[in-house]
C-alpha positions as semicolon CSV with decimal commas, in nm:
position;residue;x (nm);y (nm);z (nm)
1;Q;10,842;-11,856;7,577
2;V;10,753;-11,697;7,299
3;Q;10,881;-11,390;7,178
4;L;10,807;-11,137;6,958
5;V;11,001;-10,889;6,723
6;E;10,824;-10,548;6,556
7;S;10,951;-10,369;6,286
8;G;10,891;-10,122;6,026
9;G;10,801;-9,852;6,213
10;G;10,900;-9,447;6,169
11;L;10,812;-9,102;6,061
12;V;10,606;-9,050;5,778
13;E;10,396;-8,743;5,629
14;A;10,067;-8,757;5,569
15;G;9,955;-8,941;5,277
16;G;10,228;-9,190;5,314
17;S;10,266;-9,536;5,335
18;L;10,444;-9,785;5,653
19;R;10,476;-10,146;5,634
20;L;10,495;-10,307;6,003
21;S;10,632;-10,670;6,048
22;C;10,565;-10,883;6,344
23;A;10,801;-11,229;6,414
24;A;10,753;-11,466;6,654
25;S;10,983;-11,742;6,780
26;G;11,032;-11,977;7,045
27;T;10,825;-12,259;7,180
28;I;10,549;-12,281;6,945
29;A;10,317;-12,536;6,851
30;S;10,041;-12,314;6,650
31;I;9,939;-11,969;6,697
32;G;9,551;-11,844;6,655
33;A;9,422;-11,509;6,636
34;M;9,717;-11,295;6,596
35;G;9,635;-10,829;6,601
36;W;9,793;-10,530;6,593
37;Y;9,710;-10,206;6,866
38;R;9,804;-9,882;6,910
39;Q;9,853;-9,667;7,214
40;A;9,816;-9,259;7,088
41;P;9,954;-9,027;7,380
42;G;9,719;-8,986;7,634
43;K;9,469;-9,221;7,518
44;Q;9,365;-9,592;7,590
45;R;9,551;-9,867;7,376
46;E;9,327;-9,963;7,081
47;L;9,260;-10,262;6,847
48;V;9,353;-10,201;6,496
49;A;9,308;-10,488;6,287
50;D;9,325;-10,875;6,351
51;V;9,332;-11,161;6,164
52;N;9,220;-11,520;6,245
53;R;9,459;-11,840;6,127
54;A;9,192;-11,895;5,853
55;G;9,255;-11,551;5,715
56;R;8,971;-11,379;5,835
57;S;8,981;-10,975;5,931
58;N;8,891;-10,752;6,087
59;Y;8,939;-10,365;6,119
60;A;8,865;-10,082;6,307
61;D;8,645;-9,801;6,132
62;S;8,919;-9,538;6,124
63;V;9,165;-9,780;5,900
64;K;8,907;-9,963;5,719
65;G;8,997;-9,873;5,349
66;R;9,343;-9,760;5,461
67;F;9,511;-10,057;5,618
68;T;9,529;-10,442;5,516
69;I;9,648;-10,726;5,796
70;S;9,840;-11,024;5,675
71;R;9,992;-11,323;5,831
72;D;10,235;-11,574;5,728
73;N;10,181;-11,915;5,941
74;A;10,526;-12,042;5,784
75;K;10,679;-11,762;5,910
76;N;10,490;-11,674;6,218
77;T;10,480;-11,329;6,119
78;V;10,202;-11,090;6,081
79;Y;10,204;-10,792;5,844
80;L;10,033;-10,433;5,890
81;Q;10,010;-10,242;5,534
82;M;9,927;-9,891;5,585
83;N;9,810;-9,663;5,324
84;N;9,711;-9,314;5,319
85;L;9,836;-9,203;5,672
86;K;9,660;-8,951;5,899
87;P;9,840;-8,781;6,165
88;E;9,567;-8,934;6,355
89;D;9,761;-9,247;6,360
90;T;10,037;-9,183;6,481
91;G;10,116;-9,382;6,791
92;V;10,295;-9,652;6,901
93;Y;10,157;-10,016;6,736
94;Y;10,190;-10,332;6,947
95;C;10,172;-10,686;6,788
96;N;9,978;-10,964;7,012
97;L;9,899;-11,240;6,892
98;D;9,754;-11,633;7,065
99;S;10,014;-11,897;7,038
100;L;10,023;-12,246;7,204
101;D;10,324;-12,450;7,312
102;S;10,308;-12,755;7,391
103;R;10,036;-12,802;7,616
104;F;9,870;-12,426;7,702
105;W;9,817;-12,156;7,446
106;G;9,918;-11,806;7,564
107;N;9,878;-11,442;7,489
108;Y;10,209;-11,273;7,407
109;W;10,245;-10,825;7,348
110;G;10,568;-10,718;7,125
111;Q;10,727;-10,429;7,241
112;G;10,608;-10,183;7,025
113;T;10,719;-9,995;6,754
114;Q;10,672;-9,604;6,695
115;V;10,505;-9,459;6,402
116;T;10,451;-9,048;6,380
117;V;10,266;-8,920;6,095
118;S;10,336;-8,561;6,026
119;S;10,067;-8,289;5,858
């Protein structure tokens, strides 16, 4: 089993920055893709950004140029640096990753961290 612990959310004014972290622990032989999703009130969960093990990243159009995803494979951790935040970035941010134990790949979600951007 794999546990994900997220941190870094909070309340920030528009134009401000936050950095989210998500650390994975448990029975981990390898981690594949890692990503961040968000869910605003009344809306579906959407992909914000993801990154593969080689470091190739992908971003939602709405965050390109403002957010940067990165990973530290030695620490089983993924980060999301969020700059120039906008009120529409408000939501619960969830970490997601694929992890291999001794035999099987599984997909795991973090508990979510609230990001609130005031105008």
